């Protein structure tokens, strides 16, 4: 019973920790998204260099 009272009385910093983790997760998602955009752009450039721009023949 005494342990339960000690747990309740101890202040937690969970909202601060959760906010920090949310910010890190957001930054990671934005970074991965930017990398995917760059990879797609490079793939299109490589395709045009390799095969030319034959968009009129489709």
Short mmCIF file of C-alpha atoms in Angstrom, two decimals:
data_model
loop_
_atom_site.label_atom_id
_atom_site.label_comp_id
_atom_site.label_asym_id
_atom_site.label_seq_id
_atom_site.Cartn_x
_atom_site.Cartn_y
_atom_site.Cartn_z
CA UNK A 1 0.00 0.00 0.00
CA UNK A 2 2.85 2.34 0.82
CA UNK A 3 4.44 1.71 -2.60
CA UNK A 4 1.21 2.74 -4.30
CA UNK A 5 1.17 6.05 -2.41
CA UNK A 6 4.78 6.73 -3.39
CA UNK A 7 3.99 6.14 -7.05
CA UNK A 8 1.07 8.54 -6.97
CA UNK A 9 3.06 11.26 -5.22
CA UNK A 10 5.98 11.09 -7.68
CA UNK A 11 5.53 13.70 -10.42
CA UNK A 12 6.01 12.47 -13.97
CA UNK A 13 7.44 14.27 -16.96
CA UNK A 14 5.56 12.14 -19.46
CA UNK A 15 3.91 15.00 -21.40
CA UNK A 16 7.32 16.59 -21.97
CA UNK A 17 8.87 13.27 -22.97
CA UNK A 18 5.97 12.44 -25.26
CA UNK A 19 6.17 15.86 -26.91
CA UNK A 20 9.90 15.39 -27.48
CA UNK A 21 9.32 11.97 -29.01
CA UNK A 22 6.54 13.35 -31.21
CA UNK A 23 8.87 16.08 -32.46
CA UNK A 24 11.59 13.53 -33.22
CA UNK A 25 9.12 11.28 -35.01
CA UNK A 26 7.84 14.20 -37.06
CA UNK A 27 11.39 15.17 -38.02
CA UNK A 28 12.18 11.57 -38.99
CA UNK A 29 9.04 11.26 -41.13
CA UNK A 30 9.82 14.54 -42.90
CA UNK A 31 13.40 13.42 -43.54
CA UNK A 32 12.32 10.05 -44.96
CA UNK A 33 9.70 11.78 -47.11
CA UNK A 34 12.32 14.18 -48.49
CA UNK A 35 14.63 11.24 -49.26
CA UNK A 36 11.84 9.45 -51.13
CA UNK A 37 11.11 12.58 -53.17
CA UNK A 38 14.80 12.94 -54.05
CA UNK A 39 15.07 9.25 -54.97
CA UNK A 40 12.03 9.48 -57.28
CA UNK A 41 13.43 12.62 -58.91
CA UNK A 42 16.80 10.95 -59.48
CA UNK A 43 15.10 7.85 -60.90
CA UNK A 44 13.16 10.01 -63.39
CA UNK A 45 16.32 11.86 -64.41
CA UNK A 46 18.17 8.56 -64.89
CA UNK A 47 15.29 7.18 -66.96
CA UNK A 48 15.29 10.23 -69.23
CA UNK A 49 19.06 10.00 -69.66
CA UNK A 50 18.88 6.28 -70.37
CA UNK A 51 15.80 6.06 -72.57
CA UNK A 52 15.22 9.61 -73.69
CA UNK A 53 12.01 11.56 -73.41
CA UNK A 54 9.55 9.65 -75.60
CA UNK A 55 6.40 11.02 -74.03
CA UNK A 56 4.96 11.78 -77.49
CA UNK A 57 5.03 8.12 -78.55
CA UNK A 58 2.69 6.91 -75.80
#
